[in-house]
């Protein structure tokens, strides 16, 4: 498939380090040439991992100025995504951009337009799109016909808080916790239901991670820290109506105690079909179960992915790199492109607005804030 792609990483904190680790396991596909991060400690950690030969810059523009770098992974916080992504497209780089694409729709659309105008690739870090687990779910639902038409779907993510880094906890720097976190889950709803969200009703608040609170974060690799600041919701309930009349529900809790690690943080995703068949799944354990409906057959599918487990990565964490690097060489459009990324965020923007304004929000209203018309739902072919 040609020479390894010469890659630069911008932002090598938590997620950037994950990208670096995966890329170093894919040496026949990628050569990590340089990193950029404003934090010297992050640069030093990257240098220690890669060894001599890696350039490390404080200013990402120095990295982008290098003609030998073909593609960049952008893993700075989302408040800086637009600035860095636009500069990367101007410098002629293909871009892997972490989710959420931006903190608001206008910036999201500027990123999509800049990608189109530059003719460079844009892949969004919607990692589940690349997982054996969710691709398998899609196959079971649609191709095998377990639930060809979904009546209702739900997602329950109950977990510890975001990392104890200030930017993660404010609406201004994230677009809101629902934007930051749940674009992943809204993308799964869109993808499995093959439809666009129409309107959203949400409730939520910040009740535990508050001044005077006692929430002590014990994030792996960081000193224990009290999180008693921020204005993002720490719990929310969100109901969505889709254009085809199907419904979805998302329950988010971001304030389980770190000692509740023993719960295993199930990310429960379920669906009920018009045919009455029910699906329940837990990506953290790697199983998808079907029960009832048109057949009495109860089935459990083991959907664990050895390549993710070996890399200790998120579900899809290895494959998203493999496919991005392949797209750089073949010039195919990435599976999780800017439009998929944008659709994953529209329900999140609507949910944040619904909580603030205490009313049902139509996606149409959110579109007023953007630059692009909404495209009809399209089902991109699943990469081979
Ligand atoms: N796909 C996923 O599942 C997933 C998981 C975690 C995080 N993320 C996303 O990755 C992004 C980063 O999250 P994180 O947890 O790594 O945050 P982080 O704070 O751990 O790391 C961000 C890094 O960017 C650096 N940085 C900030 N501004 C910069 C700039 N202008 N130039 C260069 N470096 C800069 C910081 O110094 C830091 O090292 C976020 O958008 C987050 O939503 C995605």
Coordinates of C-alpha atoms and ligand atoms in Angstrom, one line a residue:
X1 CA 0.0 0.0 0.0
X2 CA 2.9 2.4 -0.6
X3 CA 5.3 4.0 1.9
X4 CA 4.3 4.6 5.5
X5 CA 2.4 7.8 5.8
X6 CA 4.5 10.6 7.4
X7 CA 2.5 11.8 10.3
X8 CA 2.5 14.6 12.8
X9 CA 0.5 14.8 16.0
X10 CA -0.9 18.1 17.3
X11 CA -1.8 17.7 21.0
X12 CA -0.3 14.8 22.8
X13 CA -2.2 14.8 26.0
X14 CA -4.6 12.0 27.0
X15 CA -6.0 11.2 23.5
X16 CA -3.0 12.3 21.5
X17 CA -0.9 9.8 23.5
X18 CA -3.4 7.1 22.5
X19 CA -3.0 8.0 18.9
X20 CA 0.7 7.9 19.2
X21 CA 0.6 4.5 20.9
X22 CA -1.6 3.0 18.2
X23 CA 0.5 4.6 15.4
X24 CA 3.7 3.1 16.8
X25 CA 2.1 -0.3 16.6
X26 CA 1.4 0.3 12.9
X27 CA 4.9 1.0 11.7
X28 CA 4.4 -0.5 8.3
X29 CA 1.6 2.1 7.7
X30 CA 2.8 5.2 9.5
X31 CA 5.9 7.0 10.4
X32 CA 5.5 9.5 13.3
X33 CA 7.8 12.4 12.3
X34 CA 6.8 15.1 14.7
X35 CA 4.6 16.2 17.6
X36 CA 3.4 19.6 18.7
X37 CA 2.1 20.5 22.2
X38 CA 2.1 23.7 24.2
X39 CA 2.9 21.6 27.3
X40 CA 6.6 20.6 27.6
X41 CA 5.7 17.6 29.8
X42 CA 3.5 16.2 27.0
X43 CA 6.2 16.7 24.5
X44 CA 8.7 15.0 26.7
X45 CA 6.4 12.0 27.2
X46 CA 6.1 11.7 23.4
X47 CA 9.8 12.0 22.9
X48 CA 10.4 9.2 25.5
X49 CA 8.0 6.9 23.6
X50 CA 9.3 7.5 20.1
X51 CA 13.0 8.1 20.8
X52 CA 15.5 9.9 18.7
X53 CA 14.4 11.2 15.3
X54 CA 11.1 12.7 16.6
X55 CA 10.8 16.5 16.3
X56 CA 8.8 18.2 19.1
X57 CA 7.4 21.7 18.7
X58 CA 5.7 24.0 21.1
X59 CA 4.0 25.9 18.2
X60 CA 1.9 23.6 15.9
X61 CA 2.5 26.0 13.0
X62 CA 6.2 24.9 12.9
X63 CA 5.0 21.3 12.5
X64 CA 2.5 22.3 9.8
X65 CA 5.3 24.1 8.0
X66 CA 7.2 20.9 7.3
X67 CA 6.6 19.7 3.7
X68 CA 7.6 16.1 4.6
X69 CA 4.5 15.7 6.8
X70 CA 1.5 14.4 4.9
X71 CA -1.2 14.0 7.5
X72 CA -1.9 15.2 11.0
X73 CA -3.8 13.9 14.0
X74 CA -5.4 16.8 15.9
X75 CA -6.1 16.0 19.5
X76 CA -6.1 19.5 21.2
X77 CA -9.3 20.4 23.2
X78 CA -12.3 21.1 21.0
X79 CA -12.2 24.9 21.6
X80 CA -9.0 24.9 19.5
X81 CA -10.1 22.4 16.8
X82 CA -11.2 25.0 14.3
X83 CA -8.0 27.1 14.5
X84 CA -5.7 24.1 14.1
X85 CA -7.8 22.3 11.5
X86 CA -8.0 25.3 9.3
X87 CA -4.3 25.9 9.5
X88 CA -3.7 22.2 8.7
X89 CA -5.9 22.4 5.6
X90 CA -4.1 25.6 4.5
X91 CA -0.8 23.8 4.8
X92 CA -2.1 21.0 2.6
X93 CA -2.3 18.2 5.2
X94 CA -4.9 15.4 5.5
X95 CA -6.6 15.7 8.8
X96 CA -7.7 13.2 11.5
X97 CA -9.7 15.5 13.9
X98 CA -10.9 14.3 17.2
X99 CA -14.5 14.5 18.1
X100 CA -16.4 16.7 18.9
X101 CA -15.5 18.6 15.8
X102 CA -16.0 22.0 17.5
X103 CA -17.9 23.7 20.3
X104 CA -20.6 25.1 18.0
X105 CA -22.1 24.5 14.6
X106 CA -20.6 27.5 12.9
X107 CA -17.0 26.4 13.6
X108 CA -18.0 22.8 12.6
X109 CA -19.2 24.1 9.2
X110 CA -16.0 26.2 8.7
X111 CA -14.0 23.0 9.2
X112 CA -16.0 21.1 6.6
X113 CA -15.8 23.9 4.1
X114 CA -12.0 24.3 4.6
X115 CA -11.6 20.5 4.0
X116 CA -13.6 20.7 0.8
X117 CA -11.9 23.8 -0.5
X118 CA -8.4 22.3 0.2
X119 CA -9.3 18.9 -1.3
X120 CA -7.7 17.2 1.7
X121 CA -9.2 14.3 3.8
X122 CA -11.1 14.9 7.0
X123 CA -11.8 12.0 9.3
X124 CA -13.5 12.5 12.6
X125 CA -12.5 10.5 15.7
X126 CA -15.9 8.8 16.0
X127 CA -14.0 5.7 16.9
X128 CA -17.0 3.4 17.3
X129 CA -17.7 3.6 13.5
X130 CA -14.5 1.6 13.1
X131 CA -15.1 -1.0 15.7
X132 CA -15.9 -4.7 15.1
X133 CA -18.5 -4.3 17.8
X134 CA -20.7 -1.6 16.2
X135 CA -20.1 -2.7 12.7
X136 CA -21.2 -6.2 13.9
X137 CA -24.2 -4.6 15.5
X138 CA -25.2 -2.9 12.3
X139 CA -24.7 -6.2 10.3
X140 CA -26.9 -8.1 12.8
X141 CA -29.6 -5.5 12.8
X142 CA -29.8 -4.8 9.1
X143 CA -28.1 -7.5 7.0
X144 CA -29.1 -10.5 9.1
X145 CA -32.4 -8.8 9.7
X146 CA -32.7 -9.1 13.4
X147 CA -34.3 -5.6 13.6
X148 CA -34.5 -4.2 10.1
X149 CA -36.6 -1.3 11.3
X150 CA -36.0 0.2 14.8
X151 CA -38.9 1.5 16.8
X152 CA -37.0 2.7 19.8
X153 CA -33.3 2.8 20.8
X154 CA -31.5 3.8 24.0
X155 CA -28.1 4.3 25.4
X156 CA -27.1 4.4 29.1
X157 CA -23.7 5.7 30.0
X158 CA -23.2 6.0 33.7
X159 CA -19.5 6.7 34.6
X160 CA -17.0 8.7 36.5
X161 CA -16.5 12.3 35.6
X162 CA -14.4 13.7 32.8
X163 CA -10.7 14.0 33.6
X164 CA -9.8 16.6 36.2
X165 CA -8.6 19.1 33.6
X166 CA -10.5 22.4 33.8
X167 CA -11.3 22.8 30.2
X168 CA -13.4 19.5 30.2
X169 CA -15.8 21.0 32.7
X170 CA -17.0 24.3 31.1
X171 CA -19.6 24.9 28.4
X172 CA -17.4 27.6 26.7
X173 CA -14.5 25.2 26.2
X174 CA -16.5 22.0 25.3
X175 CA -19.8 23.2 23.9
X176 CA -21.3 21.3 26.9
X177 CA -20.8 17.9 28.4
X178 CA -23.4 16.4 26.0
X179 CA -21.6 17.8 23.0
X180 CA -18.2 16.6 24.4
X181 CA -19.3 13.1 25.2
X182 CA -22.5 12.1 23.5
X183 CA -21.7 12.9 19.8
X184 CA -20.4 9.3 19.9
X185 CA -23.8 7.9 21.0
X186 CA -25.9 10.1 18.7
X187 CA -23.8 8.9 15.9
X188 CA -24.6 5.3 16.8
X189 CA -28.4 6.2 16.9
X190 CA -28.1 7.9 13.5
X191 CA -26.2 5.0 12.0
X192 CA -28.3 2.2 13.4
X193 CA -31.6 3.9 12.7
X194 CA -30.5 5.2 9.3
X195 CA -32.3 8.5 9.9
X196 CA -31.8 12.1 11.1
X197 CA -32.9 13.4 14.5
X198 CA -35.8 15.9 14.2
X199 CA -36.4 17.2 17.7
X200 CA -34.9 16.9 21.2
X201 CA -36.1 17.3 24.8
X202 CA -33.6 17.2 27.6
X203 CA -33.3 17.7 31.3
X204 CA -30.0 17.9 33.3
X205 CA -27.9 19.8 35.7
X206 CA -24.7 20.0 37.7
X207 CA -25.5 18.7 41.1
X208 CA -22.5 16.8 42.4
X209 CA -19.4 18.4 40.9
X210 CA -20.2 21.7 42.6
X211 CA -18.5 24.2 44.9
X212 CA -18.5 22.7 48.4
X213 CA -18.9 19.2 46.9
X214 CA -16.6 16.3 47.8
X215 CA -16.1 14.7 44.3
X216 CA -12.5 13.4 44.3
X217 CA -11.4 12.4 40.8
X218 CA -8.8 9.6 40.7
X219 CA -8.1 9.6 37.0
X220 CA -5.4 7.1 36.0
X221 CA -2.0 8.8 35.6
X222 CA -3.1 12.0 37.3
X223 CA -2.9 13.1 41.0
X224 CA -6.3 12.8 42.8
X225 CA -8.1 16.1 42.5
X226 CA -11.3 17.6 43.8
X227 CA -13.7 18.6 41.1
X228 CA -15.8 21.4 42.6
X229 CA -16.0 23.8 39.7
X230 CA -17.4 23.9 36.2
X231 CA -20.8 24.6 34.5
X232 CA -21.3 21.5 32.4
X233 CA -24.1 19.1 33.3
X234 CA -23.0 16.1 35.4
X235 CA -26.2 14.2 34.7
X236 CA -28.8 14.4 32.0
X237 CA -31.8 12.6 30.4
X238 CA -32.4 13.2 26.7
X239 CA -35.3 12.1 24.5
X240 CA -35.0 12.3 20.7
X241 CA -37.6 12.0 17.9
X242 CA -36.3 10.9 14.5
X243 CA -37.7 12.0 11.1
X244 CA -39.2 8.5 10.6
X245 CA -41.0 8.6 13.9
X246 CA -38.6 6.4 15.8
X247 CA -37.6 7.4 19.3
X248 CA -34.3 7.3 21.2
X249 CA -33.4 8.0 24.8
X250 CA -30.0 8.7 26.3
X251 CA -29.2 8.6 30.0
X252 CA -25.9 10.2 31.0
X253 CA -24.3 10.3 34.4
X254 CA -20.8 11.8 34.8
X255 CA -20.5 11.6 38.5
X256 CA -20.2 8.0 39.6
X257 CA -17.6 7.8 42.4
X258 CA -14.2 6.6 41.3
X259 CA -14.6 3.8 43.7
X260 CA -17.5 2.6 41.6
X261 CA -14.9 1.3 39.0
X262 CA -16.0 -2.1 40.1
X263 CA -19.3 -1.5 38.2
X264 CA -17.3 -1.9 35.0
X265 CA -18.9 1.2 33.5
X266 CA -21.3 -0.6 31.1
X267 CA -22.1 1.4 28.1
X268 CA -25.5 -0.1 27.5
X269 CA -27.1 0.3 24.1
X270 CA -30.4 -1.3 23.2
X271 CA -33.1 -1.3 20.6
X272 CA -36.6 -2.6 20.0
X273 CA -37.8 -3.3 16.5
X274 CA -41.2 -3.0 14.8
X275 CA -40.9 -6.8 14.7
X276 CA -40.8 -6.8 18.6
X277 CA -37.3 -8.2 18.7
X278 CA -35.1 -6.6 21.5
X279 CA -31.4 -6.0 21.4
X280 CA -29.2 -5.3 24.5
X281 CA -25.5 -4.8 24.3
X282 CA -22.5 -3.8 26.4
X283 CA -19.5 -2.7 24.5
X284 CA -17.2 -2.8 27.5
X285 CA -17.9 -6.6 27.9
X286 CA -18.2 -7.1 24.1
X287 CA -21.6 -8.8 23.9
X288 CA -24.7 -8.2 21.9
X289 CA -27.9 -10.1 22.8
X290 CA -31.2 -10.6 21.0
X291 CA -34.4 -11.8 22.5
X292 CA -38.1 -12.2 21.6
X293 CA -40.0 -10.8 18.7
X294 CA -40.5 -12.6 15.4
X295 CA -38.5 -15.6 16.6
X296 CA -38.3 -17.0 20.1
X297 CA -34.6 -17.5 19.6
X298 CA -32.4 -15.9 22.2
X299 CA -28.9 -15.3 21.0
X300 CA -25.7 -13.8 22.4
X301 CA -22.9 -12.7 20.1
X302 CA -19.3 -12.3 21.2
X303 CA -18.1 -9.1 19.5
X304 CA -14.8 -8.5 21.2
X305 CA -11.9 -7.3 19.0
X306 CA -8.5 -8.7 19.7
X307 CA -6.7 -5.9 17.9
X308 CA -8.3 -3.3 20.3
X309 CA -7.5 -5.5 23.3
X310 CA -3.9 -5.9 22.2
X311 CA -3.5 -2.1 21.8
X312 CA -5.5 -1.5 25.0
X313 CA -7.5 0.9 22.9
X314 CA -11.1 2.0 22.7
X315 CA -13.4 -0.2 20.6
X316 CA -12.3 0.6 17.0
X317 CA -9.2 2.4 18.3
X318 CA -6.8 0.5 16.0
X319 CA -9.0 0.2 13.0
X320 CA -9.7 4.0 12.8
X321 CA -5.9 4.5 12.3
X322 CA -5.6 1.7 9.7
X323 CA -8.5 3.1 7.7
X324 CA -7.3 6.8 7.9
X325 CA -3.8 5.8 6.7
X326 CA -5.3 3.7 3.9
X327 CA -7.5 6.7 2.8
X328 CA -4.5 8.9 2.7
X329 CA -2.9 6.6 0.2
X330 CA -6.1 5.6 -1.8
X331 CA -7.8 9.1 -1.5
X332 CA -11.1 7.3 -0.5
X333 CA -13.5 9.4 1.5
X334 CA -13.2 8.4 5.2
X335 CA -16.1 6.5 6.7
X336 CA -16.6 9.0 9.5
X337 CA -16.3 12.1 7.4
X338 CA -17.2 15.7 8.3
X339 CA -20.9 15.2 7.5
X340 CA -21.2 12.2 9.7
X341 CA -19.4 14.2 12.4
X342 CA -21.8 17.2 12.0
X343 CA -24.9 15.0 12.2
X344 CA -23.5 13.4 15.4
X345 CA -23.4 16.9 17.0
X346 CA -26.7 18.4 16.0
X347 CA -28.8 16.4 18.6
X348 CA -26.1 17.4 21.2
X349 CA -26.4 21.1 20.4
X350 CA -30.2 20.7 20.6
X351 CA -30.1 18.9 23.9
X352 CA -27.8 21.6 25.5
X353 CA -30.3 24.2 24.3
X354 CA -33.3 22.3 25.5
X355 CA -31.8 22.1 29.0
X356 CA -31.0 25.8 29.0
X357 CA -34.3 26.9 27.7
X358 CA -36.5 24.3 29.3
X359 CA -38.3 23.3 26.0
X360 CA -38.3 21.0 23.1
X361 CA -35.8 22.1 20.5
X362 CA -36.1 21.4 16.7
X363 CA -32.9 20.6 14.9
X364 CA -34.0 23.2 12.3
X365 CA -33.4 25.9 14.9
X366 CA -29.8 24.7 15.4
X367 CA -29.2 24.8 11.7
X368 CA -29.8 28.6 11.7
X369 CA -26.4 28.8 13.6
X370 CA -24.5 27.0 10.8
X371 CA -23.2 27.8 7.3
X372 CA -24.3 24.7 5.5
X373 CA -27.7 23.2 4.5
X374 CA -28.5 19.8 6.1
X375 CA -27.9 16.9 3.8
X376 CA -30.4 14.0 3.5
X377 CA -29.4 10.9 5.5
X378 CA -26.9 8.8 3.5
X379 CA -25.6 5.4 4.2
X380 CA -21.9 5.3 3.1
X381 CA -20.7 1.9 2.0
X382 CA -19.0 0.0 4.9
X383 CA -15.2 -0.1 4.2
X384 CA -14.0 -3.6 3.3
Ligands
LIG1 N1 -12.4 9.7 20.4 C1 -12.5 9.5 21.7 O1 -13.0 8.6 22.2 C2 -11.8 10.6 22.6 C3 -11.5 10.3 23.9 C4 -10.9 11.2 24.7 C5 -10.7 12.5 24.2 N2 -11.1 12.8 22.9 C6 -11.0 14.2 22.4 O2 -9.6 14.5 22.2 C7 -9.4 15.9 22.4 C8 -8.3 16.0 23.4 O3 -8.7 15.4 24.6 P1 -7.6 15.0 25.7 O4 -8.4 14.2 26.7 O5 -6.5 14.4 25.1 O6 -7.2 16.4 26.4 P2 -5.9 16.7 27.1 O7 -6.1 18.0 27.8 O8 -5.4 15.5 27.9 O9 -4.8 16.9 25.9 C9 -4.9 18.0 25.1 C10 -3.5 18.4 24.7 O10 -3.5 19.5 23.8 C11 -2.5 20.4 24.1 N3 -2.9 21.7 23.5 C12 -3.9 22.6 23.9 N4 -3.9 23.6 23.1 C13 -2.9 23.5 22.2 C14 -2.4 24.2 21.1 N5 -3.0 25.4 20.7 N6 -1.4 23.8 20.4 C15 -0.8 22.6 20.8 N7 -1.2 21.8 21.8 C16 -2.2 22.3 22.5 C17 -2.5 20.4 25.7 O11 -1.3 20.9 26.2 C18 -2.7 18.9 25.9 O12 -1.5 18.2 26.1 C19 -10.7 16.4 22.8 O13 -11.4 17.0 21.7 C20 -11.5 15.2 23.3 O14 -12.9 15.4 23.2 C21 -11.7 11.9 22.1

